[in-house]
Tab-separated table of C-alpha atoms in Angstrom:
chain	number	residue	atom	x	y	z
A	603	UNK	CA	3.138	157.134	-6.165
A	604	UNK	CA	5.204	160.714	-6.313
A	605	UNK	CA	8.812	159.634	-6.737
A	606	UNK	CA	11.459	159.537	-3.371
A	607	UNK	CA	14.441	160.322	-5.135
A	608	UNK	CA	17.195	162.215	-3.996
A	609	UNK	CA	15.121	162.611	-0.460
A	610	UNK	CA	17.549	161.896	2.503
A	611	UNK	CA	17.096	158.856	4.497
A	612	UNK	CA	18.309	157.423	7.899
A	613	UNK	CA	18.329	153.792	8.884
A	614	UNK	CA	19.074	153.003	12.255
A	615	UNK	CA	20.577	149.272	12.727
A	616	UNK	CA	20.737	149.460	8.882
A	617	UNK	CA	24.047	146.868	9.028
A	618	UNK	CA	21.809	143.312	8.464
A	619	UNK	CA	18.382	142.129	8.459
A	620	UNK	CA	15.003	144.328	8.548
A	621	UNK	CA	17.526	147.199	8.374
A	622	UNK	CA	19.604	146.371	6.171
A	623	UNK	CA	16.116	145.186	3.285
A	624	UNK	CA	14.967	149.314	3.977
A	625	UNK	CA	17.999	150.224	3.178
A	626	UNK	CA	18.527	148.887	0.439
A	627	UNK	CA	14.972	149.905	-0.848
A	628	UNK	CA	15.532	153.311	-0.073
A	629	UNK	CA	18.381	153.143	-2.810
A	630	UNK	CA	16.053	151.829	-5.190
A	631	UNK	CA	13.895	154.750	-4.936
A	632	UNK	CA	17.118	156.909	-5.555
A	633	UNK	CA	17.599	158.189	-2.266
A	634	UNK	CA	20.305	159.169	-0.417
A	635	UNK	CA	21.022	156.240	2.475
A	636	UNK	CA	22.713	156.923	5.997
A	637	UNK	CA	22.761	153.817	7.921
A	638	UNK	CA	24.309	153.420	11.886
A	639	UNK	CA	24.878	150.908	13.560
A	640	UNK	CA	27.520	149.489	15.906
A	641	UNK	CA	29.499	147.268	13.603
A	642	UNK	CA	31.652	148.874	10.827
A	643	UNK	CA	32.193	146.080	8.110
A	644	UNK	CA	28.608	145.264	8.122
A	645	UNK	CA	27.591	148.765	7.375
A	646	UNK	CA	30.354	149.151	5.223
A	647	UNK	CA	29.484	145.780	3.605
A	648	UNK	CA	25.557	147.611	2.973
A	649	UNK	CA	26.903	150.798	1.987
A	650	UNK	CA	28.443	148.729	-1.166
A	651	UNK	CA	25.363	147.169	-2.170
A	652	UNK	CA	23.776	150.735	-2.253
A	653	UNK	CA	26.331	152.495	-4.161
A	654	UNK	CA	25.961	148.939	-6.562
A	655	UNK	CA	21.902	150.638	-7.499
A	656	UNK	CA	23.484	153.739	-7.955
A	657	UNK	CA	22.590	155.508	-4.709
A	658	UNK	CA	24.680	157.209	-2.247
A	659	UNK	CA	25.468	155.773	1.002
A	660	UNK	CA	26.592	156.897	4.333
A	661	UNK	CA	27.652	154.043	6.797
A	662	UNK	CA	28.553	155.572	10.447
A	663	UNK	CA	28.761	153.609	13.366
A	664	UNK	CA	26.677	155.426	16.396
A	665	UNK	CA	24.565	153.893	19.476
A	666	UNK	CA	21.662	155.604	19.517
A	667	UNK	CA	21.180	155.148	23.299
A	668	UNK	CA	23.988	157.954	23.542
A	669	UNK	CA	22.674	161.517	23.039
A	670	UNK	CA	25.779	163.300	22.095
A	671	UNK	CA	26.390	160.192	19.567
A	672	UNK	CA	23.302	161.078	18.010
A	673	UNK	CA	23.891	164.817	17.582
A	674	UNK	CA	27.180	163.935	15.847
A	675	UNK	CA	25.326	161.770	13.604
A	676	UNK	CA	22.728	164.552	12.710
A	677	UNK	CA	25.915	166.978	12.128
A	678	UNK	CA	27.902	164.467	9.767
A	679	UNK	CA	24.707	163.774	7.890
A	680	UNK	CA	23.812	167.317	7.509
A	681	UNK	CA	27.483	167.893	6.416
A	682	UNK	CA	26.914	165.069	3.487
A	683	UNK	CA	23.824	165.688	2.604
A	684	UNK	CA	22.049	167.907	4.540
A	685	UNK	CA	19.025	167.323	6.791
A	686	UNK	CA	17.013	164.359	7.423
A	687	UNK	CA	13.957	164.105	5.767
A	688	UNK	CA	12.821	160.692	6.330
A	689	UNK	CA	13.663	158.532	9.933
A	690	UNK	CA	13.460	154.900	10.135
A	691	UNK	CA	14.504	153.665	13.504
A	692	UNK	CA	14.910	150.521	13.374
A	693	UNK	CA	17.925	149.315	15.946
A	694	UNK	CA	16.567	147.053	18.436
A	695	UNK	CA	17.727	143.899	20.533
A	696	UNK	CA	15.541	141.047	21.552
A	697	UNK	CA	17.121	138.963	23.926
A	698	UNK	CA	15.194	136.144	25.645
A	699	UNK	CA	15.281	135.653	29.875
A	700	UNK	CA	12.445	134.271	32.234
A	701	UNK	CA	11.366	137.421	34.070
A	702	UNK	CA	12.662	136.472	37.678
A	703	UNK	CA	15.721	135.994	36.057
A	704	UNK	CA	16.752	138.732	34.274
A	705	UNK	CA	18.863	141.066	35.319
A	706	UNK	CA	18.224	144.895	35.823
A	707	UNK	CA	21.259	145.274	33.493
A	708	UNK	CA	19.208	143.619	30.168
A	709	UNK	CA	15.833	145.238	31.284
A	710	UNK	CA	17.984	148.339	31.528
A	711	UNK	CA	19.292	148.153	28.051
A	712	UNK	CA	16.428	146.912	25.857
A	713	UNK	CA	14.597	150.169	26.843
A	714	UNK	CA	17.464	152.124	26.027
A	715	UNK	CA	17.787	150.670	22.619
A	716	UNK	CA	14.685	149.844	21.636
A	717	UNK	CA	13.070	153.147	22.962
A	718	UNK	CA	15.083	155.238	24.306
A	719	UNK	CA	17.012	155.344	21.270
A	720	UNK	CA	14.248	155.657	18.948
A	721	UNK	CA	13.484	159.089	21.419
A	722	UNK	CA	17.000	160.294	20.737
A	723	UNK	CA	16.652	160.368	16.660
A	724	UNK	CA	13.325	161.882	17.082
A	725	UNK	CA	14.823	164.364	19.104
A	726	UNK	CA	17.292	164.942	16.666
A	727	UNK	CA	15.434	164.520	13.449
A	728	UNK	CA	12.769	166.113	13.360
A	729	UNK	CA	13.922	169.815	14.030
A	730	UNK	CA	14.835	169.812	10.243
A	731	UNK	CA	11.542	167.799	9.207
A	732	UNK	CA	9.377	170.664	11.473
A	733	UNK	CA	11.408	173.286	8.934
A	734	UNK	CA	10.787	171.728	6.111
A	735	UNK	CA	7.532	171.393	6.714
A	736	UNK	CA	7.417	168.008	5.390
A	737	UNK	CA	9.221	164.502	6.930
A	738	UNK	CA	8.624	160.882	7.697
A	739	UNK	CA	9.254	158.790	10.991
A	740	UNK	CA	9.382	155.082	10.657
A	741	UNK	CA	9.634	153.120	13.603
A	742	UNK	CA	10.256	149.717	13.583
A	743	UNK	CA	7.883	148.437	16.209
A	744	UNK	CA	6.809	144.439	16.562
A	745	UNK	CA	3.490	142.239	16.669
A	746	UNK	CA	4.798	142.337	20.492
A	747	UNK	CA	3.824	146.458	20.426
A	748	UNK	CA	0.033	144.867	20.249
A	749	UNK	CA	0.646	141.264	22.323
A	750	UNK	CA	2.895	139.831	24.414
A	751	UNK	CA	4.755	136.209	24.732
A	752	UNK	CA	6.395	134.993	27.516
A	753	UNK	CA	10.391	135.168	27.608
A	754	UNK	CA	10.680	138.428	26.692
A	755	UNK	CA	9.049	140.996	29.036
A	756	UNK	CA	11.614	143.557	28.110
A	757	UNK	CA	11.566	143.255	24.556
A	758	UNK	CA	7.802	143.620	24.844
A	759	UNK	CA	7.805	146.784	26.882
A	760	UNK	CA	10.028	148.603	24.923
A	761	UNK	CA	7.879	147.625	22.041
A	762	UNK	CA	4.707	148.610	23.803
A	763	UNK	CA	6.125	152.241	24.419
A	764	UNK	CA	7.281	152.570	20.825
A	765	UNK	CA	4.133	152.312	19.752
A	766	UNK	CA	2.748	154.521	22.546
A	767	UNK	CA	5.903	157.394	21.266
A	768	UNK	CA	4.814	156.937	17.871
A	769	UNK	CA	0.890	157.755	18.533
A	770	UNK	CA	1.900	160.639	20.936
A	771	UNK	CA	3.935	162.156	18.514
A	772	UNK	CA	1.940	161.653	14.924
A	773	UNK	CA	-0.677	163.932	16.947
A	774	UNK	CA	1.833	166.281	18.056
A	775	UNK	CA	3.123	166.557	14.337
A	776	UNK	CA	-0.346	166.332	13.032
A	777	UNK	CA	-0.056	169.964	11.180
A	778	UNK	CA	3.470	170.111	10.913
A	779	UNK	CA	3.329	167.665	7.379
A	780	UNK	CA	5.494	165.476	9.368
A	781	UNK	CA	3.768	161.888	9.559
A	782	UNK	CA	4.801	159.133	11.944
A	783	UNK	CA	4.239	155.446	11.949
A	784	UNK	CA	4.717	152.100	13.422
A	785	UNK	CA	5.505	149.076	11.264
A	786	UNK	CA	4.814	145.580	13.802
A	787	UNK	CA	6.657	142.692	11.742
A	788	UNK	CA	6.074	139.045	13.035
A	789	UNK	CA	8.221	136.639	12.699
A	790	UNK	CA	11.172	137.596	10.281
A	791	UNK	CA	13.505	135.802	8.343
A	792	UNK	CA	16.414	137.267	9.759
A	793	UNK	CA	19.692	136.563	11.623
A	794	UNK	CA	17.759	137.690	14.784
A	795	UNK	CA	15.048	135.431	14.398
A	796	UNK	CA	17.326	132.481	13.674
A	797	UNK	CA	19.266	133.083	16.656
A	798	UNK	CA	16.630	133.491	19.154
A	799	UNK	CA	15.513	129.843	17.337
A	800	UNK	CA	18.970	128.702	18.434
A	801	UNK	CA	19.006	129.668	22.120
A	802	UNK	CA	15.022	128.531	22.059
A	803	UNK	CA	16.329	125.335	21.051
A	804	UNK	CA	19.194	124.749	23.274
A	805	UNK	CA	16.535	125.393	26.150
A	806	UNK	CA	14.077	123.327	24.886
A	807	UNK	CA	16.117	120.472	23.699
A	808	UNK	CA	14.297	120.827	20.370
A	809	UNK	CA	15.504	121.054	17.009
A	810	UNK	CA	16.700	124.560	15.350
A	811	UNK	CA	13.859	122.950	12.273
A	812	UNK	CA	11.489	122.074	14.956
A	813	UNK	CA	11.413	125.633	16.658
A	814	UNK	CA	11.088	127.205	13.391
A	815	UNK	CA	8.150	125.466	12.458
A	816	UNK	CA	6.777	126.438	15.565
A	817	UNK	CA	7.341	129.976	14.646
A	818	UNK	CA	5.669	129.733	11.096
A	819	UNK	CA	2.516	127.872	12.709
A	820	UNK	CA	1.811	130.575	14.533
A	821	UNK	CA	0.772	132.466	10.947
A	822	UNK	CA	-2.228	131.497	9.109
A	823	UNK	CA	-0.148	131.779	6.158
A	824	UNK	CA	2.533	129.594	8.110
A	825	UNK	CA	5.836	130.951	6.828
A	826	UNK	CA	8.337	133.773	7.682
A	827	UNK	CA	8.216	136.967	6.534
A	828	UNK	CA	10.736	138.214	4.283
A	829	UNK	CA	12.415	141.192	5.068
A	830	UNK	CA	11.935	142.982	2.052
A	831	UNK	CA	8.087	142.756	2.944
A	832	UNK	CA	8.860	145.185	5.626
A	833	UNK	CA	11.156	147.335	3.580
A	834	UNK	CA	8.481	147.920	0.731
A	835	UNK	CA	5.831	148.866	3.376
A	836	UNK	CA	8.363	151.312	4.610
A	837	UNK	CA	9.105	152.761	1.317
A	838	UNK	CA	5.254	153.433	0.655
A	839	UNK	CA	4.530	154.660	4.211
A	840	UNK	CA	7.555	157.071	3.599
A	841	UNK	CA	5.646	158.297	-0.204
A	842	UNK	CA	4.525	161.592	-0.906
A	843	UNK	CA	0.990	160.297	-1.269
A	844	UNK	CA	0.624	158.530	2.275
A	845	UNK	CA	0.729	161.979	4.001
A	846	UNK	CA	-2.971	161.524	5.497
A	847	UNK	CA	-1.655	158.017	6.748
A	848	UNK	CA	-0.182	159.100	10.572
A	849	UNK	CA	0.062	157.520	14.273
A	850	UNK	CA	-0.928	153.896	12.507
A	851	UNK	CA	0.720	150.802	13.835
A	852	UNK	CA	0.642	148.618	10.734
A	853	UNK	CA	1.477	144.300	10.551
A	854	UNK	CA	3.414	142.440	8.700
A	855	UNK	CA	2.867	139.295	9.945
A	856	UNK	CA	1.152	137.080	7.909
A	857	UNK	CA	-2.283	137.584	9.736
A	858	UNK	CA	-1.035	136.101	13.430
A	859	UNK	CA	-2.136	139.429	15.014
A	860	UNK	CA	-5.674	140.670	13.755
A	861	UNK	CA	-5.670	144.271	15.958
């Protein structure tokens, strides 16, 4: 596999988690890392454990449902290190509410996280990557982009129309050397995962341990995925030879969704 180092790299929600796993495999490969996110310390905390493999690291706090944030993001980056040639978007929020009860106010925002923000880097982005004649758009999609479980209509939606934003646009970009990708993860070992365990639980009345298990049984291989899984398929979806590899929606999930 041709070698990613020194390409340019942006990791949306890059402060913890599935975010935080890319990033740091990006900076393995030698590349220079920009993450955002919303939380200072923890990007600065993930900034430190890049420079630590000898990469450099950009941590910049931006919400990527804000177009004019976004544009300042592109213009520090470019200042640093100069355009964008591979996007992961990967900030997202998941929070659980029975449909009738949620309010407008949560549908409202998943979509503007989970999709519309993902529009708003693309937007940005791939101007450069179009130039260049070459890029790579990673977007962080969900076993939920192909299904859907009760609980979390919104979540799923958003998911549904990343997937349907990363089809459209790997066919737009089809002859532009610009590929673009989905990545659906199951169930992750992350701090997101473990909270929405917590909450599950308090509804439930079950155990933290007993809604976990539920989580890995629905995997054949009945077990969380780690979040470096995720990274590494990122990495190799983001490699010089995967450039006939476009508009796929690949899982990571352990074999719970077959499609």
């Amino acid at each position: 596999m041709a070698t990613l180092r020194e390409k340019n790299v942006l990791v949306t929600g890059g402060g913890r988690g599935i975010g935080r796993a890319i990033a740091l495999a990006f900076a393995s490969e030698g590349c220079r890392v920009a993450i955002t996110g919303r939380t200072q310390a923890s990007l600065d905390a993930v900034a430190k454990e890049i420079r630590a493999k000898g990469a450099k690291a950009l941590p910049l706090c931006c919400d990527v449902t804000r177009k004019d944030e976004v544009d300042a993001l592109n213009r520090e980056i470019a200042g640093e290190f100069g355009g964008i040639q591979i996007l992961v978007n990967n900030a997202g929020m998941a929070p659980a509410a029975a449909f009738l009860e949620m309010e407008d106010r949560l549908w409202n925002q998943v979509l503007k996280v989970n999709l519309t923000g993902a529009y708003h880097c693309c937007k940005v982005f791939l101007p450069a990557m179009i130039a260049a004649k070459w890029g790579r758009i990673i977007n962080i999609a969900s076993t939920v982009a192909k299904v859907a479980y009760p609980y979390i209509a919104a979540y799923t939606a958003s998911k549904h129309g990343l997937l349907g934003l990363t089809r459209a646009l790997a066919i737009e970009m089809a002859r532009t050397g610009v590929t673009v990708n989905a990545i659906c993860p199951g169930y992750v070992e992350t701090e997101l995962t473990l909270g929405n365990a917590a909450r599950m639980a308090e509804k439930t009345g079950k155990e933290v341990e007993e809604v976990l298990k539920l989580f890995k049984s629905a995997t054949p291989q009945n077990r969380l995925i780690a979040p470096e899984e995720v990274a590494d398929l990122a990495v190799m979806l983001a490699s010089e030879s995967t450039g006939g590899i476009t508009g796929q929606a690949i899982n990571v999930d352990g074999g719970a969704v077959m499609v």
